[in-house]
Structure formats: structure tokens, C-alpha cells
Coordinates of C-alpha atoms in Angstrom, one line a residue:
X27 CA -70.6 -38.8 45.2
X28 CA -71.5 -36.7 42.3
X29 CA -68.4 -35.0 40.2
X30 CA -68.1 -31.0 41.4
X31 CA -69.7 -31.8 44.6
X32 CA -67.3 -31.4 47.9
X33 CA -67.6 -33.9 50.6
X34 CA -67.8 -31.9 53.9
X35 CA -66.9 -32.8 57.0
X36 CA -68.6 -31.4 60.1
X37 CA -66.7 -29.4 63.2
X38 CA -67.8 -29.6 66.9
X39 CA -67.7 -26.6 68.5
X40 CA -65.5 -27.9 71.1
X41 CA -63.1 -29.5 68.7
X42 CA -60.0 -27.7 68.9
X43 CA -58.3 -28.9 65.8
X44 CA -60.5 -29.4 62.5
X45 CA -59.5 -32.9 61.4
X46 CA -58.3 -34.2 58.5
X47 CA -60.4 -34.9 55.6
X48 CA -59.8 -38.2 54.0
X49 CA -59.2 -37.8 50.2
X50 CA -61.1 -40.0 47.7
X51 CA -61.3 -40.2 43.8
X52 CA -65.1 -39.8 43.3
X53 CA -66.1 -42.2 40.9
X54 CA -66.3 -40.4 37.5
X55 CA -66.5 -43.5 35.3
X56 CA -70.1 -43.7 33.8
X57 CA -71.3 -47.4 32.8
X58 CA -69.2 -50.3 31.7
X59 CA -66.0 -49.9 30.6
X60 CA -66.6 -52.0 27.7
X61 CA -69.0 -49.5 26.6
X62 CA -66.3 -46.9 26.4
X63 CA -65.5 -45.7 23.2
X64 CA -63.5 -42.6 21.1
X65 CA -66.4 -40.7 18.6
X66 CA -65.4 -39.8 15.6
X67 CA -65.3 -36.3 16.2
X68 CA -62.7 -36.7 19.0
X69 CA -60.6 -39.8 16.7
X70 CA -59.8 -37.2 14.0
X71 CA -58.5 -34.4 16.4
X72 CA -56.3 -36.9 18.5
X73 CA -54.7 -38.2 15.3
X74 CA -54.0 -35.0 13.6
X75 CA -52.8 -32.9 17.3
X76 CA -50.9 -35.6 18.1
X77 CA -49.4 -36.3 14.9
X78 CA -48.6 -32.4 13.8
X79 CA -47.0 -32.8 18.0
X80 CA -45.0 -36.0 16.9
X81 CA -43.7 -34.3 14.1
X82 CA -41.8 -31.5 15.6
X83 CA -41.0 -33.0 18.9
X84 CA -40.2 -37.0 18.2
X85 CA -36.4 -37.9 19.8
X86 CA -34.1 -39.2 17.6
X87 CA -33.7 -42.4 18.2
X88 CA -31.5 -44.7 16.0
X89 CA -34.3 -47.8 15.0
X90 CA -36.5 -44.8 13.8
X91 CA -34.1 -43.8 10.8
X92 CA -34.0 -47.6 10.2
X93 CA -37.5 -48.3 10.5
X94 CA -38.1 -45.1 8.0
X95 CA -36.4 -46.3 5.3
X96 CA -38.5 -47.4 2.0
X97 CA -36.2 -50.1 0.8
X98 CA -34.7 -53.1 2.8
X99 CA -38.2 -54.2 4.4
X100 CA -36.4 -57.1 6.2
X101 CA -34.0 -55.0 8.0
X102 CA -36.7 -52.8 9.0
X103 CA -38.7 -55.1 10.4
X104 CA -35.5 -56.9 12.7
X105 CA -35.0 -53.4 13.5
X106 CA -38.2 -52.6 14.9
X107 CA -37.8 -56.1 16.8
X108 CA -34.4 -56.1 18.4
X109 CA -35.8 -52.1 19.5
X110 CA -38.6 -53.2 21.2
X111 CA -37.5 -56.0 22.8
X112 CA -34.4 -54.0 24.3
X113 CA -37.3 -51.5 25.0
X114 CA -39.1 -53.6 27.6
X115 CA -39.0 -52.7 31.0
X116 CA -35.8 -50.6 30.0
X117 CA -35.0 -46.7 29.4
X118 CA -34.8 -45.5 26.0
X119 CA -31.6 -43.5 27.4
X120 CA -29.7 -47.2 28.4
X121 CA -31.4 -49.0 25.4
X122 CA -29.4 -46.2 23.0
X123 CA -26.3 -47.3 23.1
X124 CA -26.7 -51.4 23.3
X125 CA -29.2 -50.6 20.1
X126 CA -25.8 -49.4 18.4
X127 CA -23.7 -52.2 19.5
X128 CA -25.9 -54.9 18.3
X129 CA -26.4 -54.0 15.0
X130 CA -23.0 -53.3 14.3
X131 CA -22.2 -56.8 15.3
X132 CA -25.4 -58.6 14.0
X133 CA -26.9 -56.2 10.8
X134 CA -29.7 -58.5 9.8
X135 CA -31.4 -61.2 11.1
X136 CA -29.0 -63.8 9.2
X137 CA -26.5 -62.1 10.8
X138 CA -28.4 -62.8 14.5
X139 CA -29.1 -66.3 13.5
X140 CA -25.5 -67.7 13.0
X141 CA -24.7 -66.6 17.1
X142 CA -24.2 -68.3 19.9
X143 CA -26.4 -68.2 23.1
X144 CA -23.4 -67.2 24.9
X145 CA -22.5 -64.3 22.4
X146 CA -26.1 -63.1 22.9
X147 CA -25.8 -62.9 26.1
X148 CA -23.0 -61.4 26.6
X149 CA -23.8 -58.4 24.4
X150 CA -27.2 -58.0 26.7
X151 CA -25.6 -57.9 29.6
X152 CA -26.9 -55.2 31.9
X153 CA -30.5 -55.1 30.4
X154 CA -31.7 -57.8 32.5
X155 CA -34.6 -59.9 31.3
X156 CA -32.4 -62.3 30.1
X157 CA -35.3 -64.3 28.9
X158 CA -35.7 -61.6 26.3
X159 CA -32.6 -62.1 24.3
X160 CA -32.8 -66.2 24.5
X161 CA -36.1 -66.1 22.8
X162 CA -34.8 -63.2 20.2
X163 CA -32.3 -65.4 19.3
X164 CA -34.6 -68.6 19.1
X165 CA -37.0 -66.4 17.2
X166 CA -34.2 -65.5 14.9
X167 CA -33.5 -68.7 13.9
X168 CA -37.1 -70.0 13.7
X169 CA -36.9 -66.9 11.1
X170 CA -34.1 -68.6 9.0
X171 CA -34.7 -71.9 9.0
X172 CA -38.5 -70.9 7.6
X173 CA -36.8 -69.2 4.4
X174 CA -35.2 -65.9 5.8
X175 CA -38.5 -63.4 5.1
X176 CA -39.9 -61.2 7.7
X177 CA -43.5 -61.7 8.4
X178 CA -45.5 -58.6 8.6
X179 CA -48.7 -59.6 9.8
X180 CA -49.8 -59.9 13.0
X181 CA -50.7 -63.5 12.7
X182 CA -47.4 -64.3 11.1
X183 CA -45.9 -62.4 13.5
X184 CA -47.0 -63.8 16.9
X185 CA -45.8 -67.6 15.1
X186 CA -42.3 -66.2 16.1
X187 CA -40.8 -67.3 19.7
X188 CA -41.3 -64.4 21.7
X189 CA -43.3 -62.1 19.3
X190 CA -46.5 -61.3 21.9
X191 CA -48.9 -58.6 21.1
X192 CA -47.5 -55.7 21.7
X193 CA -43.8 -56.4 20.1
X194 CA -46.7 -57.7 17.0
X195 CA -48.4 -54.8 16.4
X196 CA -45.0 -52.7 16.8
X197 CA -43.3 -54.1 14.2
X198 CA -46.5 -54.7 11.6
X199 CA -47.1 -50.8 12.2
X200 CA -43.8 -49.3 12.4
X201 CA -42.1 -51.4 10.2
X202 CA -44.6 -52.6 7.4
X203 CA -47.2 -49.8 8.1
X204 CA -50.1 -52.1 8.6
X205 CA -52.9 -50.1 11.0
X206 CA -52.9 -52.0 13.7
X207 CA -52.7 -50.4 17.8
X208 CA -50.2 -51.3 20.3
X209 CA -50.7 -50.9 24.0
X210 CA -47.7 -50.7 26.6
X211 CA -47.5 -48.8 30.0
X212 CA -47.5 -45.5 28.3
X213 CA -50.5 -46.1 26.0
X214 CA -52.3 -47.5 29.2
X215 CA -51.6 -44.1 31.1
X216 CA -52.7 -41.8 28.1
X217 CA -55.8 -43.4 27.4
X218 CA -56.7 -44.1 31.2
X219 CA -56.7 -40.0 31.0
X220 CA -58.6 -39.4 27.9
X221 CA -61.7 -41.4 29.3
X222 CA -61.0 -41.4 32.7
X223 CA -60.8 -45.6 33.2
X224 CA -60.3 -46.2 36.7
X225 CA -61.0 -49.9 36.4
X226 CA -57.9 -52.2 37.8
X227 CA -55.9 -51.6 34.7
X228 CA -53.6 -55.4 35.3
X229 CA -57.0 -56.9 34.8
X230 CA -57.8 -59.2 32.0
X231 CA -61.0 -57.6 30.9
X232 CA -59.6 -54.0 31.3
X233 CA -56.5 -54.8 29.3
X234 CA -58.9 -56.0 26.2
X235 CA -60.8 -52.5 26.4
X236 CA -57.4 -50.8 26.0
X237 CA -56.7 -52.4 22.9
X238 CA -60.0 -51.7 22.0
X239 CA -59.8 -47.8 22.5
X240 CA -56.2 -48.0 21.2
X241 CA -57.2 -49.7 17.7
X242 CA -59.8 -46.9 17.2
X243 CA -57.5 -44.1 17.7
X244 CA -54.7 -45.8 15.0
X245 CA -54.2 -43.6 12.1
X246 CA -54.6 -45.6 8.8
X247 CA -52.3 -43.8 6.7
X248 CA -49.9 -43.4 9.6
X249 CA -50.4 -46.1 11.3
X250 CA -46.4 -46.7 13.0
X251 CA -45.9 -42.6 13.0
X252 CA -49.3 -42.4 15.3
X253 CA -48.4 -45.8 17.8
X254 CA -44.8 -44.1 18.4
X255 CA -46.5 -40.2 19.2
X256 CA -48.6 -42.2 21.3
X257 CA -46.0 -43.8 23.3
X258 CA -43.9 -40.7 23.3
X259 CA -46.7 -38.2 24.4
X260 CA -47.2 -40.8 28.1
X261 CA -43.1 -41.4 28.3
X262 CA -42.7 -37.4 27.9
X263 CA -45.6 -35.3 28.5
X264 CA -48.0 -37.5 30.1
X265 CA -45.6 -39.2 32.7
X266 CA -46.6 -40.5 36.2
X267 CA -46.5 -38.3 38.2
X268 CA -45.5 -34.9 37.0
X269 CA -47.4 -34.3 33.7
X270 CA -46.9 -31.7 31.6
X271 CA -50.8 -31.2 30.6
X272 CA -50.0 -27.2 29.6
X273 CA -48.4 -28.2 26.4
X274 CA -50.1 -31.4 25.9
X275 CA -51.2 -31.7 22.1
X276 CA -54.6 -33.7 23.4
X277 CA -55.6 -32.0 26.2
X278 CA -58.5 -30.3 24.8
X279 CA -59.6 -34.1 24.4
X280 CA -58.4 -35.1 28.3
X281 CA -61.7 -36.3 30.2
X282 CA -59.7 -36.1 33.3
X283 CA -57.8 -32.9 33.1
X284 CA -61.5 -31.2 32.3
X285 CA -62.9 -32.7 35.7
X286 CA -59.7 -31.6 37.4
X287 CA -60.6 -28.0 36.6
X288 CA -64.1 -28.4 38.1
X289 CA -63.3 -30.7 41.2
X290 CA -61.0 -30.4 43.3
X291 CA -60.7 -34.2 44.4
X292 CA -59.7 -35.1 40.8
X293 CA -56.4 -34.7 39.9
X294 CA -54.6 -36.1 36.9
X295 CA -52.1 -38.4 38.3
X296 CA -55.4 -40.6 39.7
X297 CA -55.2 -42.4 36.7
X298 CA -54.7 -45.2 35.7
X299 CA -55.1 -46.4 38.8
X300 CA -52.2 -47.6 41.0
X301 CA -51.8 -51.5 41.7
X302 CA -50.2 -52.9 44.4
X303 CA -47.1 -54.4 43.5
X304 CA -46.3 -57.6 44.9
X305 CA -44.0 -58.1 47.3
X306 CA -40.8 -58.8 46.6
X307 CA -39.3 -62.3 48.2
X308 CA -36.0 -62.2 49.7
X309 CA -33.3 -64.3 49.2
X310 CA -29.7 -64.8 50.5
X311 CA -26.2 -66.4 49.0
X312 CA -22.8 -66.9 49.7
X313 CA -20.8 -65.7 46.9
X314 CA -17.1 -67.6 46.9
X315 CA -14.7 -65.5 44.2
X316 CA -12.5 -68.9 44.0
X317 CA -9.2 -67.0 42.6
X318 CA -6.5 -70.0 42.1
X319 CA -3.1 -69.4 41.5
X320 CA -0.1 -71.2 40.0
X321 CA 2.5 -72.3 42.1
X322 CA 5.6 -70.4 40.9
X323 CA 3.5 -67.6 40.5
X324 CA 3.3 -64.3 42.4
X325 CA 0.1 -62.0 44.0
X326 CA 0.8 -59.1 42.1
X327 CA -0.6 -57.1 38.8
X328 CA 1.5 -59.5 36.6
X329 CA 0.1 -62.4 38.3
X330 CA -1.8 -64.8 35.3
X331 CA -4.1 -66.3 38.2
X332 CA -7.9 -67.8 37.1
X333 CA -11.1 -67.3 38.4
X334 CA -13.6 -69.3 38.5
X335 CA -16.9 -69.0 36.5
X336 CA -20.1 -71.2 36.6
X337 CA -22.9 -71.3 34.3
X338 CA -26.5 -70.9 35.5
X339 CA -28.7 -73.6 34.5
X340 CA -30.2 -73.2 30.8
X341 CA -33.8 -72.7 32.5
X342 CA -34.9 -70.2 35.2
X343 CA -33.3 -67.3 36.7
X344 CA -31.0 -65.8 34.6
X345 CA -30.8 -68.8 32.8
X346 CA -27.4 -69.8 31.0
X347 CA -25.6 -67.0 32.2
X348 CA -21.7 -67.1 33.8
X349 CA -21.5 -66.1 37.9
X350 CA -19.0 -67.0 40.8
X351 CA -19.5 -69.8 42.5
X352 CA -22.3 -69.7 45.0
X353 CA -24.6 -71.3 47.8
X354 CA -28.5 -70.1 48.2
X355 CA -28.7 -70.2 51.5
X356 CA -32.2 -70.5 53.3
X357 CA -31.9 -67.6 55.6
X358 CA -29.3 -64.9 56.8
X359 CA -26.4 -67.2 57.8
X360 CA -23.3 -66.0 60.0
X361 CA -19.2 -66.0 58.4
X362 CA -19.0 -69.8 59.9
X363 CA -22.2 -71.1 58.6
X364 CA -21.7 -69.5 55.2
X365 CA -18.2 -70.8 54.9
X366 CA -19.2 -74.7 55.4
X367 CA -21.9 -74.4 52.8
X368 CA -19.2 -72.9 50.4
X369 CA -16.9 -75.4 51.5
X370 CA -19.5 -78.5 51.0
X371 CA -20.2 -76.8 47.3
X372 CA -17.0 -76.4 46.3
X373 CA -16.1 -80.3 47.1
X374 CA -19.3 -81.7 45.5
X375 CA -18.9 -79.3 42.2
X376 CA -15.1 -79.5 41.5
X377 CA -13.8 -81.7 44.0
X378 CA -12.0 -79.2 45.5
X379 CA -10.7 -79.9 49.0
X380 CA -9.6 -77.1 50.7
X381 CA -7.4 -79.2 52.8
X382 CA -5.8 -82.1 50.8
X383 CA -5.7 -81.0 47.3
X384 CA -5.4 -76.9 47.8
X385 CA -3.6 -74.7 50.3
X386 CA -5.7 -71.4 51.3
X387 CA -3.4 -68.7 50.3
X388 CA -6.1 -66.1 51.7
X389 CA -9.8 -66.0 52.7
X390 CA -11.3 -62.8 53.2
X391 CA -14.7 -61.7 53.6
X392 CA -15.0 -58.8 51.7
X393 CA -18.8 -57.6 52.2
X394 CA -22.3 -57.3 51.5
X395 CA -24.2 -56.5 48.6
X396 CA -28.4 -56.0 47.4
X397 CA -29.2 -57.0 43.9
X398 CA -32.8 -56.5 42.7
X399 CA -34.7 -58.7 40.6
X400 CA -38.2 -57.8 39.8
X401 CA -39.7 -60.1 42.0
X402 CA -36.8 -61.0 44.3
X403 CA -34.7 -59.1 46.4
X404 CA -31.1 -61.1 46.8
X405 CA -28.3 -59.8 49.6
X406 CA -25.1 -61.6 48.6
X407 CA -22.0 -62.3 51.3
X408 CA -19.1 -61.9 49.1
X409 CA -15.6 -63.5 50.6
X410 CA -12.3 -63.5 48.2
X411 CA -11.1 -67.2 48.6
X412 CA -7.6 -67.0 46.9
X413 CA -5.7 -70.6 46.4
X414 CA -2.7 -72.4 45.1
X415 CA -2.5 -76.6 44.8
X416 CA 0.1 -78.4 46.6
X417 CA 3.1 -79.6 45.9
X418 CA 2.8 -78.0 42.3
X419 CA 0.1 -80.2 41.5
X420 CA -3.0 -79.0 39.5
X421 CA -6.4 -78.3 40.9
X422 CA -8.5 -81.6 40.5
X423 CA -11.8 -80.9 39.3
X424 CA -14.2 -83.1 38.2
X425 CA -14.8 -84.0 34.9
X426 CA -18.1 -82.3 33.4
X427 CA -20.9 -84.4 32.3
X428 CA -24.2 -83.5 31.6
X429 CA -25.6 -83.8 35.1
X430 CA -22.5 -81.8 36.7
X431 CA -22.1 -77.9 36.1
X432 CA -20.8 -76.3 33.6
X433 CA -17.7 -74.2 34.3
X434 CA -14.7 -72.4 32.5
X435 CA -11.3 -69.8 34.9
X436 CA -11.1 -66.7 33.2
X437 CA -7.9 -64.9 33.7
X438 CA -8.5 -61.1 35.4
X439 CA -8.3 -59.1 31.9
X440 CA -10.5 -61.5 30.0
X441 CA -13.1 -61.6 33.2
X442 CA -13.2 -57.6 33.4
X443 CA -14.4 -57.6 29.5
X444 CA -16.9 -60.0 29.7
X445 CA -20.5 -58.9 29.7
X446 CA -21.3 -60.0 32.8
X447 CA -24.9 -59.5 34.8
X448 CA -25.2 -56.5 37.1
X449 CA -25.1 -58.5 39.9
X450 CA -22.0 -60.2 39.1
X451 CA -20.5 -57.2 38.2
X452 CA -21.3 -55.9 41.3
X453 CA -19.6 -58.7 43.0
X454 CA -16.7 -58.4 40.7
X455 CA -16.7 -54.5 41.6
X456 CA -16.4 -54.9 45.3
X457 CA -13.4 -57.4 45.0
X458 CA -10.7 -55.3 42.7
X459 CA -11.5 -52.2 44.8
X460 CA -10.7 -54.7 48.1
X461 CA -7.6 -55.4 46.1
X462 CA -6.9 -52.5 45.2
X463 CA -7.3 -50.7 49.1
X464 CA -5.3 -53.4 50.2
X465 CA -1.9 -53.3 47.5
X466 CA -2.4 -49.5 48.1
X467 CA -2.2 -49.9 52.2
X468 CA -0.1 -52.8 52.5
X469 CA 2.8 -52.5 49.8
X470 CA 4.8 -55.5 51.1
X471 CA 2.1 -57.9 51.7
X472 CA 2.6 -58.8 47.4
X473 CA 6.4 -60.1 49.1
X474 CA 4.9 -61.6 52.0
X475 CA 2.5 -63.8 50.3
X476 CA 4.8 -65.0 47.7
X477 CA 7.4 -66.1 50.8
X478 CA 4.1 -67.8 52.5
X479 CA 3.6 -69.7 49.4

């Protein structure tokens, strides 16, 4: 169907009702989309509009003042780095403040290198992406070890653990000023527009054009100034689905916003075009918060009772990382079933026999809750399993070698400052405010338990 040209439907006259026309995106690509390209014409107005734009409407952002600066090349560069890997798949809003915290604690990359995986994480925790800040780190060192300079080209660059293309060109442009294009989400959505591309934009040869088209727009003397308007313009103006194409610095230049005007079937947000997302697979756990408490010790605020905290293996899901003790269970299991599995765990992990070695103070369940990965959605049974040893004995758990767990108890104030994941936090969340609904409805149950003990 030709652009401008309205598909009509036809009526019966004894049709009551006139039915509902389907809408399509007529095809408005012409030829391959390899054979897309920007003319020179249209290169030099994009890169002065939407650099004179840039320069009187860029946010203020704290790796930008760092990434400006003339001197101190190396500390730009691990700027741009640690920015735009906090960036990924994260809101410039959250990324902010964790920006701050970071480089107070770790100012250059020397600083970064002498950490601890553990430290690293910890200081992430709430991004997600874990993977991210492991390969930072590794990168980092790699860094170090090969004489402490900061590559700057893109070759050099993607030698690093974890440096891919995009965080590459990001760092040679922004931070050493080299004119090379970077391509993200935003930069996807923009340029999808300008040419209208509605070719799958997840596919391998589609992604190569964008990089293409993207490298021809990159201003030579501005080179990280016109990458960051770039990005900006499709994480402000051009968003998803509410552009703002009125006071859009390109939109003279817009293929799609022209055919808009003319056709009626064309609209903006058509492009790029939408992917189906995978669906997400669902998963299910038993969470045990194992609290243990000394015998001559009491329930209440002053209590110095332990939790108890396992690491994740070091590869995978949130690899490395500190949770409660906990079962995957193969599908939605009732309070009984849930409870053996945790039962069987907690035996084969620490040895911990809930009826020889422990006495079961309290076992409550406490609740449900969803966390979301990208690919997985998780529903977690929570239950507060509180417990003292018997006959003032000590828990026995096993010794750790290097095919058991890792594990470590945490006393409750050191537990509620450690960066812990979003879900565990969740889990941790829904078990002081239990806690704290029961101390507030049941004042002598603090006495009660102490006399049970």
C-alpha cells in the first residue's frame, strides 16, 4: 500500500454497525536497509541542531564535569566507564547517586583495583546486573597489572573484560574525544525515526546498519559532545511513546514525523519497531530466615541474635552474592512440603537438626513475595525460623570446604547495612515489619518466650 493512500473498507447496506478497520504500518521503507544512508546535506544540519540543542538543554550529570576536564586523562576515561556501566539497563535518576558513592570510595582505577569482589558488590547493590560490576572490577585489574594507563582506542579498549562496543566507543569519544559512534536503545529509536527503519531492530544485520548510520552522523570535532545529545534527545524528547517532536531540534530532518503529517496510518511511535519480548520463566523458593539465638539470651531489641547468610555460587545468577538460606523448589509447593525441603537443606548444608542439636523457639510463615529478574520471574515463601541450641551447646555446622557453601551470621544491625540485593532486601523488609506488628500487638510475648526458652 502506497504512503498517503487510505485503505477503505467497504459497508453493506444491511450492515448495521460499520466494522472496525484493522490498522497497519504501510511499508514506507524503500530498498535495503543496508543501502540506507545520511547525505551530506542532512549530516551537517543534524550535528549543528542537535549540538546548539545539547548545549542549552544537557542535564547535569556528575561523570560529565569529570569527563570535561582537560587534565587527568586517566580519571576521565574510568569515569566515563564506571558511568556507563552503571548506565546499562538502569535510570540515569537511580544511577546518580551510586555514581557519587563510588567514586568517593574508589577515585581512580588503582583505587578500584585494590577491592574486594565482596566490597564491589556490596556498593552495587540494588542496580542489579551483578555481572556488570564483577567484570568492572576484573577489568580494573587487567588495567593495573598491564602498567596502570587507560587505553583510548577502540581496539585497546574492547581487550578489557567487559569493554563491548558500545561502553568502547563511549569512553574513546567522551573521554579521549576520538570520533567514533555509539549505539544504545536511544540511538536505535532516534535513528529508526530519521529514516524510518522498520526492519527487526534485535537483528544482527539491522544492528550493523545502525552503527553504520550512527558513525556517519558523529561530529569530528565533537565527537563525545554529539554521542551524549544523541542519547539525550531519544531518553528526553524522543522517548517511546510520548515524543515530544514540537520542540525536537531534528525534526525538520525526521522521515517519519514528515509521513505522519501526510498519512494517517503512520504515526511516530511505529518506530523502531516493537519485538516481542520473551517470556519470562517462572520460578519458586522457600526462603528460611534462620535467626539463632544464644541461650541466656532474650527476644527483644537488645537481643545480639545471628542470622544466617549464604553466598551464591561465584558463577550464574547473581553470582557471589549473600542471601538467606533457601530451597528452589520445582513448582508451587504447600507450608508442609516447603518446610521438609528447608528442613532437608538446612541438615545437608550446616548440619543443623532441628530436633537433636536445636530447639525451634518459633517458626512462622510470614508471606509471599515476586522478584523480577529479566528473564525470570521468582515468587519466594518466606517463613521466620527463630532457634536456640540445647543444653547451651553451640550450633554445629559443618566445616566449610571448597565443595560445601560458603556462609557467615550477621547480627541484625550489621545485616540492615549491608548492600544486600533487592530481592533479599525485600525478604529482609517483610520480616522486621512481622516483628515489628507482632512486639507492637503482643507486648508480653518478649517475656513469654524468654520463660519458654
Amino acid at each position: 500500500m502506497e504512503a498517503g493512500v487510505e485503505k477503505k473498507t467497504a459497508i453493506s447496506p444491511k450492515s448495521k454497525k460499520r466494522p472496525r478497520r484493522k490498522r497497519e504500518v504501510p511499508p514506507t521503507e524503500v530498498g535495503d536497509i543496508e543501502d540506507i544512508s545520511f547525505s551530506k546535506d542532512e549530516t551537517l544540519q543534524i550535528r549543528a541542531s542537535l549540538l546548539e540543542w545539547y548545549d542549552k538543554n544537557q542535564r547535569d550529570l556528575p561523570w560529565r564535569t569529570m569527563s570535561g576536564s582537560l587534565d587527568e586523562r586517566d580519571k576521565r576515561g574510568y569515569a566515563v566507564w564506571v558511568s556507563e556501566v552503571m548506565l546499562q539497563q538502569t535510570r540515569v535518576s537511580t544511577v546518580i547517586d551510586y555514581f557519587k558513592r563510588w567514586m568517593n570510595k574508589w577515585p581512580t582505577l588503582h583505587d578500584l583495583a585494590q577491592a574486594s569482589l565482596e566490597e564491589v558488590n556490596e556498593m552495587w547493590a540494588g542496580l542489579g546486573y551483578y555481572r556488570r560490576v564483577r567484570f568492572l572490577l576484573q577489568g580494573a585489574k587487567e588495567v593495573v597489572e598491564g602498567g596502570g594507563r587507560f587505553p583510548e582506542t577502540l581496539s585497546d579498549l574492547r581487550k578489557i573484560k567487559g569493554i563491548g562496543e558500545y561502553t568502547a566507543g563511549a569512553i574513546a569519544s567522551i573521554a579521549f574525544r576520538k570520533a567514533v559512534p555509539v549505539v544504545d536503545g536511544n540511538v536505535v529509536r532516534v535513528i529508526s525515526r530519521l529514516k524510518t527503519i522498520s526492519a527487526n531492530p534485535k537483528d544482527a544485520a539491522t544492528v550493523k546498519s545502525f552503527w553504520k548510520l550512527a558513525g556517519q552522523l558523529v561530529d569530528p570535532c565533537r565527537p563525545g559532545d554529539f554521542n551524549q545529545a544523541l542519547m539525550e534527545l531519544g531518553a528526553t524528547l524522543c522517548s517511546l511513546s510520548n515524543p515530544g517532536c514540537a520542540a525536537c531540534p531534528i525534526s525538520a530532518q525526521c522521515h517519519v514525523l514528515s509521513l505522519s503529517g501526510e498519512n494517517e496510518l503512520v504515526h511516530v511511535t511505529d518506530y523502531p519497531t516493537k519485538v516481542v519480548k520473551a517470556k519470562q520463566r517462572h520460578e519458586f523458593s522457600a526462603v528460611s530466615v534462620v535467626e539463632i539465638l544464644n541461650c541466656q539470651e532474650t527476644m527483644g531489641p537488645q537481643s545480639s541474635s545471628k542470622y544466617i547468610l549464604v553466598k551464591r555460587p561465584n558463577k550464574g545468577l547473581l553470582a557471589g552474592l549473600w542471601e538467606f538460606p533457601s530451597v528452589l523448589l520445582e513448582k508451587e509447593e504447600d507450608l508442609t512440603s516447603r518446610r521438609k525441603a528447608v528442613d532437608g537443606y538446612l541438615q545437608s548444608s550446616f548440619n543443623l537438626d532441628l530436633k537433636e542439636s536445636t530447639r525451634i523457639v518459633s517458626r512462622e510463615n510470614i508471606g509471599e513475595c515476586v522478584h523480577v529478574f529479566s528473564h525470570i520471574r521468582l515468587k519466594m515463601y518466606v517463613e521466620l525460623l527463630v532457634l536456640h541450641a540445647k543444653g547451651n551447646r553451640s550450633i554445629d555446622y559443618k566445616k566449610q570446604d571448597k565443595e560445601s557453601i560458603t556462609w557467615k551470621y550477621v547480627d541484625n544491625e550489621n545485616l540492615g547495612n549491608m548492600g544486600l540485593t533487592s530481592g533479599v532486601r525485600k525478604v529482609y523488609t517483610m520480616v522486621q515489619k512481622h516483628k515489628q506488628t507482632e512486639q507492637s500487638t503482643i507486648p508480653g510475648r518478649r517475656r513469654k518466650t524468654a520463660v519458654r526458652r
